[in-house]
Tab-separated table of C-alpha atoms in Angstrom:
chain	number	residue	atom	x	y	z
W	1	MET	CA	101.027	85.639	58.169
W	2	ASN	CA	103.794	84.237	60.357
W	3	LEU	CA	102.731	83.963	63.985
W	4	THR	CA	106.268	83.842	65.398
W	5	PRO	CA	109.739	84.726	64.044
W	6	ASP	CA	110.613	81.029	64.366
W	7	GLN	CA	108.573	80.432	61.209
W	8	ILE	CA	110.665	82.847	59.126
W	9	ILE	CA	113.597	80.804	57.799
W	10	PHE	CA	116.547	82.671	56.251
W	11	TRP	CA	118.808	79.663	55.682
W	12	GLN	CA	118.434	75.933	56.105
W	13	ARG	CA	120.516	72.868	55.417
W	14	GLY	CA	119.096	69.608	56.674
W	15	ILE	CA	117.932	69.950	60.254
W	16	ILE	CA	120.077	73.058	60.808
W	17	SER	CA	118.335	76.353	60.104
W	18	ILE	CA	118.743	80.050	60.837
W	19	ASN	CA	115.427	81.742	61.467
W	20	ALA	CA	114.366	85.300	62.248
W	21	THR	CA	114.545	84.669	65.999
W	22	LEU	CA	118.266	83.913	65.818
W	23	VAL	CA	119.074	86.689	63.349
W	24	PHE	CA	117.280	89.452	65.234
W	25	THR	CA	118.580	88.204	68.601
W	26	TRP	CA	122.139	88.440	67.236
W	27	LEU	CA	121.329	91.902	65.862
W	28	ILE	CA	120.136	93.122	69.267
W	29	MET	CA	123.204	91.645	70.947
W	30	VAL	CA	125.479	93.472	68.502
W	31	LEU	CA	123.588	96.744	68.968
W	32	LEU	CA	123.776	96.487	72.767
W	33	ILE	CA	127.473	95.586	72.765
W	34	VAL	CA	128.439	98.363	70.360
W	35	GLY	CA	126.138	100.861	72.067
W	36	SER	CA	127.497	100.093	75.533
W	37	TRP	CA	131.059	100.373	74.245
W	38	LEU	CA	130.403	103.730	72.614
W	39	ILE	CA	128.749	105.121	75.745
W	40	THR	CA	131.198	103.764	78.314
W	41	ARG	CA	134.475	104.345	76.482
W	42	ARG	CA	134.584	107.988	77.573
W	43	LEU	CA	132.840	108.081	80.919
W	44	SER	CA	133.368	111.275	82.852
W	45	THR	CA	133.035	112.161	86.529
W	46	SER	CA	132.728	115.876	85.831
W	47	THR	CA	129.461	117.815	85.765
W	48	LYS	CA	129.660	118.037	81.967
W	49	ILE	CA	128.819	114.622	80.533
W	50	SER	CA	127.629	113.336	77.178
W	51	ARG	CA	123.992	112.659	76.369
W	52	GLY	CA	124.719	108.950	76.153
W	53	GLN	CA	126.243	108.858	79.630
W	54	ASN	CA	123.368	110.946	80.969
W	55	LEU	CA	120.841	108.492	79.524
W	56	LEU	CA	122.841	105.550	80.875
W	57	GLU	CA	122.991	107.033	84.370
W	58	VAL	CA	119.244	107.703	84.400
W	59	LEU	CA	118.549	104.138	83.246
W	60	VAL	CA	120.902	102.509	85.752
W	61	LEU	CA	119.633	104.667	88.612
W	62	GLY	CA	116.026	103.873	87.730
W	63	ILE	CA	116.642	100.125	87.629
W	64	ALA	CA	118.653	100.226	90.860
W	65	THR	CA	115.858	102.144	92.601
W	66	GLN	CA	113.255	99.597	91.519
W	67	ILE	CA	115.443	96.703	92.684
W	68	GLU	CA	115.925	98.316	96.087
W	69	GLU	CA	112.209	99.015	96.491
W	70	VAL	CA	111.241	95.459	95.566
W	71	SER	CA	113.917	93.578	97.508
W	72	GLN	CA	114.618	95.988	100.369
W	73	GLN	CA	118.273	95.140	99.785
W	74	LYS	CA	121.242	96.867	98.212
W	75	PRO	CA	120.757	96.708	94.436
W	76	GLU	CA	124.390	96.261	93.367
W	77	PRO	CA	124.494	92.412	93.403
W	78	TYR	CA	121.357	92.144	91.258
W	79	LEU	CA	121.743	95.154	88.975
W	80	PRO	CA	123.767	93.452	86.186
W	81	PHE	CA	121.338	90.546	85.796
W	82	ILE	CA	118.048	92.429	86.194
W	83	GLY	CA	119.323	95.368	84.148
W	84	THR	CA	120.372	93.066	81.314
W	85	LEU	CA	116.967	91.394	81.273
W	86	PHE	CA	115.146	94.715	81.130
W	87	ILE	CA	117.354	96.310	78.486
W	88	PHE	CA	117.351	93.241	76.224
W	89	ILE	CA	113.566	92.799	76.357
W	90	ALA	CA	112.909	96.541	76.012
W	91	CYS	CA	115.187	96.829	72.966
W	92	SER	CA	113.675	93.699	71.434
W	93	ASN	CA	110.197	95.160	71.714
W	94	LEU	CA	110.974	98.793	70.837
W	95	LEU	CA	112.748	97.895	67.594
W	96	SER	CA	109.458	96.505	66.285
W	97	ILE	CA	108.818	99.997	64.911
W	98	ILE	CA	111.330	99.168	62.140
W	99	PRO	CA	109.628	97.665	59.044
W	100	GLY	CA	110.528	94.022	58.509
W	101	TYR	CA	111.782	93.549	62.053
W	102	GLN	CA	110.400	90.658	64.088
W	103	PRO	CA	110.891	90.897	67.887
W	104	PRO	CA	112.607	87.736	69.159
W	105	THR	CA	110.487	88.046	72.302
W	106	GLY	CA	107.607	86.992	70.047
W	107	SER	CA	109.183	83.525	70.019
W	108	LEU	CA	108.465	81.109	72.834
W	109	SER	CA	112.025	79.780	72.578
W	110	THR	CA	113.423	83.236	73.459
W	111	THR	CA	111.040	83.899	76.328
W	112	ALA	CA	111.596	80.381	77.662
W	113	ALA	CA	115.373	80.939	77.569
W	114	LEU	CA	114.995	84.190	79.519
W	115	ALA	CA	112.743	82.476	82.054
W	116	ILE	CA	115.242	79.622	82.435
W	117	CYS	CA	117.944	82.197	83.182
W	118	VAL	CA	115.737	83.475	86.012
W	119	PHE	CA	115.059	79.891	87.110
W	120	PHE	CA	118.769	79.260	87.686
W	121	ALA	CA	119.525	82.766	88.971
W	122	VAL	CA	117.095	82.430	91.885
W	123	PRO	CA	118.907	79.533	93.654
W	124	LEU	CA	122.339	80.939	92.772
W	125	TYR	CA	121.568	84.258	94.458
W	126	GLY	CA	119.772	82.487	97.317
W	127	ILE	CA	122.628	80.105	98.055
W	128	LYS	CA	125.173	82.903	97.773
W	129	LYS	CA	123.251	85.000	100.270
W	130	GLN	CA	122.080	82.371	102.769
W	131	GLY	CA	124.124	79.247	102.140
W	132	LEU	CA	122.834	75.969	100.728
W	133	TRP	CA	120.880	74.804	103.778
W	134	GLY	CA	119.589	78.260	104.656
W	135	TYR	CA	118.240	78.756	101.151
W	136	PHE	CA	116.680	75.285	100.926
W	137	LYS	CA	115.098	75.575	104.376
W	138	GLN	CA	113.552	78.982	103.790
W	139	TYR	CA	112.564	78.691	100.153
W	140	TYR	CA	111.304	75.106	100.070
W	141	LEU	CA	110.416	74.060	103.621
W	142	GLN	CA	108.419	77.113	104.679
W	143	PRO	CA	105.910	77.370	106.274
W	144	THR	CA	106.042	73.588	106.815
W	145	PRO	CA	108.099	70.712	105.325
W	146	PHE	CA	104.851	69.237	103.971
W	147	MET	CA	104.798	72.138	101.487
W	148	LEU	CA	107.979	70.902	99.754
W	149	PRO	CA	106.203	69.300	96.735
W	150	PHE	CA	104.017	72.376	96.233
W	151	ASN	CA	106.973	74.738	96.522
W	152	ILE	CA	108.861	72.749	93.886
W	153	ILE	CA	105.837	72.853	91.584
W	154	GLY	CA	105.583	76.578	92.231
W	155	ARG	CA	109.185	77.096	91.120
W	156	PHE	CA	108.509	75.438	87.773
W	157	SER	CA	105.159	77.189	87.312
W	158	ASN	CA	106.847	80.545	87.891
W	159	THR	CA	109.255	79.792	85.056
W	160	ILE	CA	106.467	78.724	82.717
W	161	SER	CA	104.316	81.748	83.541
W	162	LEU	CA	107.218	84.141	82.938
W	163	SER	CA	107.914	82.770	79.472
W	164	VAL	CA	104.297	82.380	78.369
W	165	ARG	CA	103.239	85.823	79.634
W	166	LEU	CA	105.920	87.666	77.683
W	167	PHE	CA	105.487	85.511	74.579
W	168	GLY	CA	101.705	85.883	74.595
W	169	ASN	CA	101.722	89.643	74.941
W	170	VAL	CA	104.299	90.233	72.210
W	171	MET	CA	102.756	87.731	69.784
W	172	SER	CA	99.220	89.042	70.321
W	173	GLY	CA	100.386	92.594	69.644
W	174	THR	CA	101.967	91.521	66.361
W	175	MET	CA	98.827	89.657	65.325
W	176	ILE	CA	96.554	92.624	66.102
W	177	VAL	CA	98.700	94.990	64.046
W	178	GLY	CA	98.648	92.526	61.145
W	179	ILE	CA	94.852	92.206	61.296
W	180	LEU	CA	94.345	95.972	61.436
W	181	LEU	CA	96.700	96.437	58.503
W	182	SER	CA	94.335	94.382	56.362
W	183	ILE	CA	91.269	96.286	57.611
W	184	ALA	CA	92.468	99.892	57.734
W	185	PRO	CA	96.055	100.110	56.439
W	186	LEU	CA	96.568	103.840	57.135
W	187	PHE	CA	94.974	104.780	60.447
W	188	PHE	CA	94.756	101.969	62.993
W	189	PRO	CA	98.310	100.567	62.580
W	190	ILE	CA	99.819	103.909	63.671
W	191	ILE	CA	97.815	103.885	66.895
W	192	MET	CA	98.516	100.214	67.549
W	193	GLN	CA	102.212	100.687	66.829
W	194	ALA	CA	102.383	103.444	69.458
W	195	MET	CA	100.484	101.287	71.936
W	196	GLY	CA	102.758	98.382	71.060
W	197	LEU	CA	105.845	100.394	71.978
W	198	LEU	CA	104.317	101.313	75.336
W	199	THR	CA	103.255	97.727	75.946
W	200	GLY	CA	106.735	96.516	75.039
W	201	LEU	CA	108.286	98.713	77.730
W	202	ILE	CA	105.677	97.616	80.249
W	203	GLN	CA	106.329	93.940	79.484
W	204	ALA	CA	110.081	94.434	79.922
W	205	TYR	CA	109.414	96.153	83.254
W	206	ILE	CA	107.035	93.437	84.437
W	207	PHE	CA	109.413	90.624	83.496
W	208	ALA	CA	112.344	92.284	85.280
W	209	ILE	CA	110.272	93.088	88.372
W	210	LEU	CA	108.880	89.550	88.625
W	211	ALA	CA	112.398	88.152	88.266
W	212	MET	CA	113.509	90.419	91.107
W	213	VAL	CA	110.527	89.353	93.237
W	214	PHE	CA	111.534	85.694	92.880
W	215	ILE	CA	115.162	86.504	93.679
W	216	ALA	CA	114.163	88.665	96.660
W	217	ALA	CA	112.042	85.802	98.026
W	218	ALA	CA	115.096	83.529	97.874
W	219	THR	CA	117.557	86.008	99.393
W	220	SER	CA	115.532	87.784	102.083
W	221	LYS	CA	115.836	86.525	105.626
W	222	THR	CA	112.670	85.904	107.569
């Protein structure tokens, strides 16, 4: 049994290889690009809209509401980044219902890449909102300059915890389903698959919310 999609190799030549993580990440990217194009190509401002636009509006409004509640700021500057994180992770996890599919979020390389995106987004949003000195003073020198080393360590630990948390939850879910398949191949996998879909949505929500918490801490004025 493969623990992560990194171990599933589709093509390799020398040190260059294409594994399941890359393939399914590209697949999700294509699905999201094509899906967003199909939904947004005929947007309407009338009261009669398509089901796709209705779903899109509900999703965007829900994410914007959560951003505003967490940050106590207008959600528009953060909506593209946080929304992309949530939708990508949610789609990655939900597609696990398809036989043969391996969620790329079950790879530490994918979750680490997402966490690194958050790592760089936090100072970018903070500097944009408060200026270089204002961001550095508030985010690293509070409540006292002596906390600077600990605040720096905290920044890196936040990134590590984000990646490991998502990776651990997705990988453990895949392992449990695989074990139950060998024990009771008809009954338990159905229940675990349903729970896995719910957990996948929850993990996408948690990751996006934590990312917004870190960004809000860097952009809010004390």
